[in-house]
Coordinates of C-alpha atoms and ligand atoms in Angstrom, one line a residue:
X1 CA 0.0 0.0 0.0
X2 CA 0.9 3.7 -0.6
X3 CA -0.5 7.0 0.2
X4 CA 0.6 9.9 -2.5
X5 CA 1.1 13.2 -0.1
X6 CA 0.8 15.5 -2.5
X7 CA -3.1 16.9 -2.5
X8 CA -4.9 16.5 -5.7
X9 CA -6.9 19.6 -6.7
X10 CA -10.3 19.6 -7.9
X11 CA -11.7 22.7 -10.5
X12 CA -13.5 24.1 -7.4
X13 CA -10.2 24.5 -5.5
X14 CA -8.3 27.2 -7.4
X15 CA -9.3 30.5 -9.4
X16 CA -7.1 31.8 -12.2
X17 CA -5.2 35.1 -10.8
X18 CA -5.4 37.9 -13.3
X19 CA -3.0 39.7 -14.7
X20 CA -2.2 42.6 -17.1
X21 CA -3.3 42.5 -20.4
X22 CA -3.0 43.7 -23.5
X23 CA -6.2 42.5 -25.4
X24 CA -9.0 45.0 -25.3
X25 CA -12.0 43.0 -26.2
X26 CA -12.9 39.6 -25.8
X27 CA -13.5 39.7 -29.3
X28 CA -9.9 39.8 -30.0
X29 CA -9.4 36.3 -28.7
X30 CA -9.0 33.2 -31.3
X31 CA -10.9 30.5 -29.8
X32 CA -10.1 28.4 -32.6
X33 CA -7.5 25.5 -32.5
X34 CA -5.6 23.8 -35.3
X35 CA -4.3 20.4 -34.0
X36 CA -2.1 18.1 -35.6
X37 CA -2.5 14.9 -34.3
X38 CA 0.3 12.1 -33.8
X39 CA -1.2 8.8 -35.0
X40 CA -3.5 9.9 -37.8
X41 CA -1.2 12.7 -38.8
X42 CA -4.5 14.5 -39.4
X43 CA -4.9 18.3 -39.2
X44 CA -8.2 19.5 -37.5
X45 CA -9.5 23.2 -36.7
X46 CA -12.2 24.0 -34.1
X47 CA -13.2 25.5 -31.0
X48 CA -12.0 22.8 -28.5
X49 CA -15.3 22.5 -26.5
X50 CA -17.3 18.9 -27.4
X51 CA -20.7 17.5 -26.4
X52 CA -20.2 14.3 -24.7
X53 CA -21.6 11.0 -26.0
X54 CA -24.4 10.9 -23.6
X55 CA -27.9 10.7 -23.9
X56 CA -29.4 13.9 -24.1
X57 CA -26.2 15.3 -25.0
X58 CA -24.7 13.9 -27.7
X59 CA -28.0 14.2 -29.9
X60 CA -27.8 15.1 -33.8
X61 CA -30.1 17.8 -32.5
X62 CA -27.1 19.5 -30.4
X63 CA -24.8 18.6 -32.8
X64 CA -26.6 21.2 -35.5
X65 CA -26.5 23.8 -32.9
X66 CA -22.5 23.1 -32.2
X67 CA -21.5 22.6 -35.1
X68 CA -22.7 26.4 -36.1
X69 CA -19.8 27.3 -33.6
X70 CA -17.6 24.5 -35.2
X71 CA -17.6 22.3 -32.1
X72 CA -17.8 18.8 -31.6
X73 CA -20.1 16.5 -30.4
X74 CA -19.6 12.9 -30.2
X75 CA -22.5 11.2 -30.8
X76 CA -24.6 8.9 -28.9
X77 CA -23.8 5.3 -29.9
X78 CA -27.5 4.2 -29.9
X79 CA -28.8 5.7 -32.7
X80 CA -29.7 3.6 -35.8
X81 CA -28.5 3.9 -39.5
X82 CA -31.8 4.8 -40.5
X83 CA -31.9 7.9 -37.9
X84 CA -28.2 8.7 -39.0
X85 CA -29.2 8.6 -42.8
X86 CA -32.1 11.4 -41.6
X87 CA -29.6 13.5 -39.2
X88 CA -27.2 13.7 -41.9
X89 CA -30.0 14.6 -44.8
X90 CA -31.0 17.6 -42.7
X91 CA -28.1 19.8 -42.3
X92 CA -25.9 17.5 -39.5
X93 CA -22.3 18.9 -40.9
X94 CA -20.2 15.6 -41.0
X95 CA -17.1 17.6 -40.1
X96 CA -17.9 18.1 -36.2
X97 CA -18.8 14.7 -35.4
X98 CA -17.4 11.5 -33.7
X99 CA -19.1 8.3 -33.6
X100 CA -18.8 6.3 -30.9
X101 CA -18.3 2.3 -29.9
X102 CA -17.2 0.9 -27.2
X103 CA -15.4 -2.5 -27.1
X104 CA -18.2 -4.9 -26.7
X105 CA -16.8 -6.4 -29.8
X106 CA -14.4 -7.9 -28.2
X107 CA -15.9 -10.0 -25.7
X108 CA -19.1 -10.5 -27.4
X109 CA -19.8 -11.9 -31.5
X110 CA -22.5 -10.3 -31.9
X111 CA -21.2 -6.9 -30.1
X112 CA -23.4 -4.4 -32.2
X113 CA -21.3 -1.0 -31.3
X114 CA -18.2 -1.6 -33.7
X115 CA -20.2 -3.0 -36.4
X116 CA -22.5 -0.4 -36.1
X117 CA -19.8 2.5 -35.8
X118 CA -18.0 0.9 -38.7
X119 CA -21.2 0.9 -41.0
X120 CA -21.5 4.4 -40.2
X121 CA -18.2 4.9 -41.2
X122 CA -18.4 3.0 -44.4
X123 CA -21.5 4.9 -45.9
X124 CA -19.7 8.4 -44.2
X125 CA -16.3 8.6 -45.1
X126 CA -16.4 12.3 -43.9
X127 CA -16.6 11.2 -40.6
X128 CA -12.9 12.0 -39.3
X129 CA -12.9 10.8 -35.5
X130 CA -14.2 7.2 -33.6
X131 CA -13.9 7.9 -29.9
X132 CA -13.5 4.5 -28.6
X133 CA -15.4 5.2 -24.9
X134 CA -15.5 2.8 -21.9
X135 CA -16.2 4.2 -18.3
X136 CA -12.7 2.9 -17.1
X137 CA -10.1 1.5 -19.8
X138 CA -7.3 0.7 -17.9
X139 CA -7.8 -2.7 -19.0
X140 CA -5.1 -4.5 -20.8
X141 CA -8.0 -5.6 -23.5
X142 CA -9.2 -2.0 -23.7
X143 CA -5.6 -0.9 -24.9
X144 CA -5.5 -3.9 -27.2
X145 CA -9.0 -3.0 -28.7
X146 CA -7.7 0.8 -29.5
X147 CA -4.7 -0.6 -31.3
X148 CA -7.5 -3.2 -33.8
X149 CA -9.1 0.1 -34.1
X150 CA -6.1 1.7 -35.4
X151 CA -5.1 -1.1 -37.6
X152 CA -8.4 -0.6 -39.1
X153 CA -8.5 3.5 -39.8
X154 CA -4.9 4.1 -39.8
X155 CA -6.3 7.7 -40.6
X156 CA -9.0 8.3 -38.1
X157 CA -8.4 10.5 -35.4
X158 CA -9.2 8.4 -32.7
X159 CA -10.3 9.5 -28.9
X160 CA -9.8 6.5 -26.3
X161 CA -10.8 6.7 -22.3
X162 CA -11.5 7.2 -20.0
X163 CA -8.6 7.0 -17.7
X164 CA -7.4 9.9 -15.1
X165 CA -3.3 8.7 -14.8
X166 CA -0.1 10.1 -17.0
X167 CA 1.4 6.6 -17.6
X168 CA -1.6 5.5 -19.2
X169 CA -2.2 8.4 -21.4
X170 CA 1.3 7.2 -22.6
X171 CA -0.1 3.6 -23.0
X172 CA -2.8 4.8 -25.2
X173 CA -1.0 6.8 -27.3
X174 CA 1.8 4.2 -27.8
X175 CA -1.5 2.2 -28.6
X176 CA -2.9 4.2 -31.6
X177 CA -5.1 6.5 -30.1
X178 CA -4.7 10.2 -30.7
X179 CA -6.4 12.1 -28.2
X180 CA -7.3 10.4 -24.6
X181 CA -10.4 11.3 -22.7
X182 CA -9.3 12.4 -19.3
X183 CA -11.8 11.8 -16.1
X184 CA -12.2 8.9 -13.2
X185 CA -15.2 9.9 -11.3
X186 CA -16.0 13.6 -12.0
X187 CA -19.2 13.8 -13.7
X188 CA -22.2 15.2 -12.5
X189 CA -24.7 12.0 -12.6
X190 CA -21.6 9.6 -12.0
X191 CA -21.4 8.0 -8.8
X192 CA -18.1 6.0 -9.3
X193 CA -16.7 7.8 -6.0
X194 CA -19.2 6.9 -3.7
X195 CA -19.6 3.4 -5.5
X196 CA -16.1 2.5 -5.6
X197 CA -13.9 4.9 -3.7
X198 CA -11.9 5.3 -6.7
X199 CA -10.5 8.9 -8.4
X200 CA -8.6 11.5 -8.9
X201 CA -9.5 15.1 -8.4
X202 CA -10.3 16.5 -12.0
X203 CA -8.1 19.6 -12.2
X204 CA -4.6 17.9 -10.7
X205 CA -5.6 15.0 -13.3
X206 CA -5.9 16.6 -16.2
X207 CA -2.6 18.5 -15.9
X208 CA -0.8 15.3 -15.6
X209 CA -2.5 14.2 -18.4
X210 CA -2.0 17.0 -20.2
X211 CA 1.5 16.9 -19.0
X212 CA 2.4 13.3 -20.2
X213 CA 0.1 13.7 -23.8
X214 CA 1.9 16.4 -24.4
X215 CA 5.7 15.2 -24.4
X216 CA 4.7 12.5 -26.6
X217 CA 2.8 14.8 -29.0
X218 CA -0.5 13.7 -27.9
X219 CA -3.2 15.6 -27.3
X220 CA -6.1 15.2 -24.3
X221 CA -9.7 15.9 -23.6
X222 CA -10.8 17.1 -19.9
X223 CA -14.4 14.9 -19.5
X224 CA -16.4 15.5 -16.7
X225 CA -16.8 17.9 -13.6
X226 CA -17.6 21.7 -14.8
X227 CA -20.4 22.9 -13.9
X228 CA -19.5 26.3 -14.9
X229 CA -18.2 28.2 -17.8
X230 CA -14.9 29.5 -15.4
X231 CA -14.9 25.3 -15.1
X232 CA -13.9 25.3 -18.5
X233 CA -11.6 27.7 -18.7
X234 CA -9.7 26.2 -15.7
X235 CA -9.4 23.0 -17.6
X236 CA -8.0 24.9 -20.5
X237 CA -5.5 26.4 -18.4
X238 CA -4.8 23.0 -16.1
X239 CA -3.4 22.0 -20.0
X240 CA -6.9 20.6 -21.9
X241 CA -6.7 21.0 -25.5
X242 CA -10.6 19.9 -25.3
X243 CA -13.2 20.1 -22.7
X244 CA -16.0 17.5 -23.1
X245 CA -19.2 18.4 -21.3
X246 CA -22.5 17.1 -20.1
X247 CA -24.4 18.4 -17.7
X248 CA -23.5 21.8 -18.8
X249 CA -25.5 20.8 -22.1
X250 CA -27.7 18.8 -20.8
X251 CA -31.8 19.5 -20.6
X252 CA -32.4 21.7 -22.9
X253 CA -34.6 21.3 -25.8
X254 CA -31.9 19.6 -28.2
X255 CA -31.8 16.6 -26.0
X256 CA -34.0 14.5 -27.5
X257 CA -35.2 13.0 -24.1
X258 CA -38.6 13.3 -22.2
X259 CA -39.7 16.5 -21.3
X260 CA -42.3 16.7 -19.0
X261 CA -43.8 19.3 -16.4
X262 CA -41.1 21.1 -17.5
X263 CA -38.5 19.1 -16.8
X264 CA -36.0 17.2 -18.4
X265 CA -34.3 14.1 -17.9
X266 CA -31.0 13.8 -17.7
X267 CA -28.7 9.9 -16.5
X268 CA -25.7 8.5 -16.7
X269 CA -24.6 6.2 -19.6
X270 CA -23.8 3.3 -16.4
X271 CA -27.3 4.1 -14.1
X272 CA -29.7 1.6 -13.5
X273 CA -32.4 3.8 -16.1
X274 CA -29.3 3.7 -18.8
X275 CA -29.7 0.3 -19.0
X276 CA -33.3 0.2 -18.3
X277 CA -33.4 2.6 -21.4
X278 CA -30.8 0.5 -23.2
X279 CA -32.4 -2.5 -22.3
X280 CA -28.8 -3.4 -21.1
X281 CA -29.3 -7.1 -18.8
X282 CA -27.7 -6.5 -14.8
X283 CA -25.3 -10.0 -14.7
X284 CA -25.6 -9.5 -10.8
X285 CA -22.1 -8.5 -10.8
X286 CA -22.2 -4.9 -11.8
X287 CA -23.5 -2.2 -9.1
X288 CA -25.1 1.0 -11.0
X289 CA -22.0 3.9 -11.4
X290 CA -24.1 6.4 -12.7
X291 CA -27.3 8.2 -11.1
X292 CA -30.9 9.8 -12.8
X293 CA -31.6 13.3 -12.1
X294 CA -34.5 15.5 -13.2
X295 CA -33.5 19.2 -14.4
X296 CA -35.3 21.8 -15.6
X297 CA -36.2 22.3 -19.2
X298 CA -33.4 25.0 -19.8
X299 CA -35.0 25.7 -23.5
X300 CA -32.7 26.5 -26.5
X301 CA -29.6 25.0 -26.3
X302 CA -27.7 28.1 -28.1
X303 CA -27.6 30.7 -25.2
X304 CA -25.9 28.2 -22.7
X305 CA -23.5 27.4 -25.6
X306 CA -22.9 30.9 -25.8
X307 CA -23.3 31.9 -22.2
X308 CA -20.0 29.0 -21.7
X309 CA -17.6 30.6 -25.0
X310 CA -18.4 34.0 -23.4
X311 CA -17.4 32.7 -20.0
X312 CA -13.4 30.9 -22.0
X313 CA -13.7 34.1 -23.6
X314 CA -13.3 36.5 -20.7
X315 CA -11.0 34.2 -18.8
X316 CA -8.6 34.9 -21.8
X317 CA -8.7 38.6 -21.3
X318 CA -7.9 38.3 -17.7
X319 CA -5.3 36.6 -18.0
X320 CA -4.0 37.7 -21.4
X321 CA -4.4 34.7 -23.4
X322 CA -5.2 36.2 -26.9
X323 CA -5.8 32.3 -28.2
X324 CA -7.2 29.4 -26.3
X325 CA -4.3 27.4 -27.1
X326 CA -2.2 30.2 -25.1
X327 CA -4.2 29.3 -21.5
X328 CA -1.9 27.0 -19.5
X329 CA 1.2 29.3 -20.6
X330 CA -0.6 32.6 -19.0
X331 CA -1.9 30.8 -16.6
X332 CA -1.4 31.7 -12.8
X333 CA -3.5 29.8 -10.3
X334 CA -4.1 30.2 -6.4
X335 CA -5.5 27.9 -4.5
X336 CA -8.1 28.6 -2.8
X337 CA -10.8 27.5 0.4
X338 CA -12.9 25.4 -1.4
X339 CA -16.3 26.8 0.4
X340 CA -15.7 30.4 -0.4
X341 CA -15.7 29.3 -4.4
X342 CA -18.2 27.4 -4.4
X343 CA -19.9 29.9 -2.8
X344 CA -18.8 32.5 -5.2
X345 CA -19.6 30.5 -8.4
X346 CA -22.8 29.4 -7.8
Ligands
5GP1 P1 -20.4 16.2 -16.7 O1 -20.0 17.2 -17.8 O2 -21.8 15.9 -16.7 O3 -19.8 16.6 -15.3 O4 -19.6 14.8 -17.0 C1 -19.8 14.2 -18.2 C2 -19.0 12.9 -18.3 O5 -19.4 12.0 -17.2 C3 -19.2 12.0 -19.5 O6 -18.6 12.6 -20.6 C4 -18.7 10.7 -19.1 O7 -17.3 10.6 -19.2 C5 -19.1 10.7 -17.6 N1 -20.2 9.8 -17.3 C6 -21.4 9.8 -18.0 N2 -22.3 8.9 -17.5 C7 -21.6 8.3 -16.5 C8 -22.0 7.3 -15.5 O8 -23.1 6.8 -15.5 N3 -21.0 7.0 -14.6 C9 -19.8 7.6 -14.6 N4 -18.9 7.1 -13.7 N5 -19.4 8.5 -15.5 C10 -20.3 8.9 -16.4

């Protein structure tokens, strides 16, 4: 057994310090990136900020509104080819998307994730990322499952997690995988921390993430855990080159879900009404990770969206970022009594 001293800091436990500045205007701030990424050798532009594959959240109906602001969203793995065949026929922009599988295929025949994802890659070419997702993949047959992947789209980008620890952000990367989805326990209908004890505080995490991606010429998503648009920017800064959300997005009009006495549903992808939902069978060994919440109908999806670049964008001008990409290099932070934040940014 061993204890590591150092303490792990969660978004909620430090505040950027600002500093002077020369931009003038939030406007002046490029919140587009260009990535190049390592295994696919593929060059990508957008603004770094992703809708999580979630129901309710990663819906072709937010997709339509993200992509206006050329974000991602990685799509739901549930839908059918038939429902993809009418997203795409009604203005879903190929560009901003990522299917999504998870790795059923290898443990089960008649997995139908992959085959689906592949099908869906087959008829859409266009389609430029898989995100391979599984709620923990530090399993040697996870790693071995990104590197099929990557025998089988050499020129994919491919995102692979979720894991929380810098040697396995190496361990994926040596793998195939191109961009690694950062986050053990953060989320805001996960309950892997009560469940299972297990995590790492999301802000500490993701800069060694970012730390160990980064030195290999990797790149990595922060998933899970803001609840704010200073959230995001604090992941940017901690070293994210995206920030995946889901609650943020989450019950508003896009999501698809049931909306009733105006409110909105809203679960996680491992909660007893996931698989209820995704008529997914309970083998007796596997305890719920992920809880069911009710939230209320927030309407339109396109303020929030806004409300959360507006948020990045300010961040930038306080600390004198004039691009996104410049965060963690003007970034200052101080730690700070976790109450009085939370307090403040609520
Ligand atoms: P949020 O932005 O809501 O804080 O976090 C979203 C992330 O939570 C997702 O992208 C995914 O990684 C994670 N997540 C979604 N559903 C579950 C679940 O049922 N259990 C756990 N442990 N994590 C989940």
């Amino acid at each position: 057994m061993r204890i590591i001293e150092d303490v792990k800091l969660d978004y909620a436990d430090v505040l950027f310090q600002p500093k002077r500045s020369k931009l003038e205007s939030r406007r002046d701030v490029e919140m587009l990136r260009t990535f190049t990424f390592h295994n696919s050798d593929r060059t990508f532009q957008c603004l770094p900020i992703m809708a999580s594959n979630m129901d309710g959240v990663g819906t072709f109906s937010v997709a339509k509104v993200l992509q206006q602001h050329k974000m991602m969203t990685v799509i739901r793995k549930h839908y059918k080819i038939e429902e993809w065949q009418n997203a795409i026929g009604n203005g879903l922009n190929l560009k901003y998307l990522s299917v999504c599988t998870g790795t059923a295929a290898i443990w089960k025949k008649d997995a139908e994730d992959y085959a689906l994802a592949k099908e869906v890659l087959e008829r859409w070419p266009d389609i430029k990322f898989i995100t391979i997702d599984v709620a923990n993949a530090y399993h040697q047959n996870y790693a071995d499952f990104v590197a099929r992947v990557r025998d089988d789209y050499p020129d994919k980008i491919i995102i692979a997690g979720n894991i929380i620890t810098p040697e396995m952000v190496e361990e994926l990367i040596i793998k195939g995988a191109d961009i690694i989805k950062c986050g053990i326990g953060p989320g805001s209908v996960c309950i892997t921390r009560t469940m299972t004890g297990v995590g790492v505080p999301q802000f500490s995490g993701v800069m060694e993430c970012a730390d160990a991606a980064h030195g290999v010429g990797g790149h990595i998503i922060a998933d899970g855990g803001c609840n704010t648009p200073g959230d995001v920017s604090k992941a940017f800064g901690a070293g994210a080159d995206f920030v995946m959300l889901g609650g943020m997005l989450a019950g508003h009009d896009e999501s698809e879900g049931k909306i009733e006495d105006g409110k909105v549903e809203f679960y996680g992808m491992a909660s007893d009404r996931a698989m209820e939902v995704h008529g997914a069978r309970k083998d007796g060994y596997r305890g719920a990770e992920g809880k069911s919440v009710l939230l209320d109908n927030r309407g339109p999806i396109e303020p929030t969206v806004i409300e959360i670049i507006g948020g990045v964008r300010s961040t930038c001008t306080y600390i004198g970022a004039r691009r996104i990409k410049d965060m963690p290099k003007c970034a200052t932070f101080v730690k700070v009594n976790n109450t009085i934040n939370k307090v403040y940014s609520s």
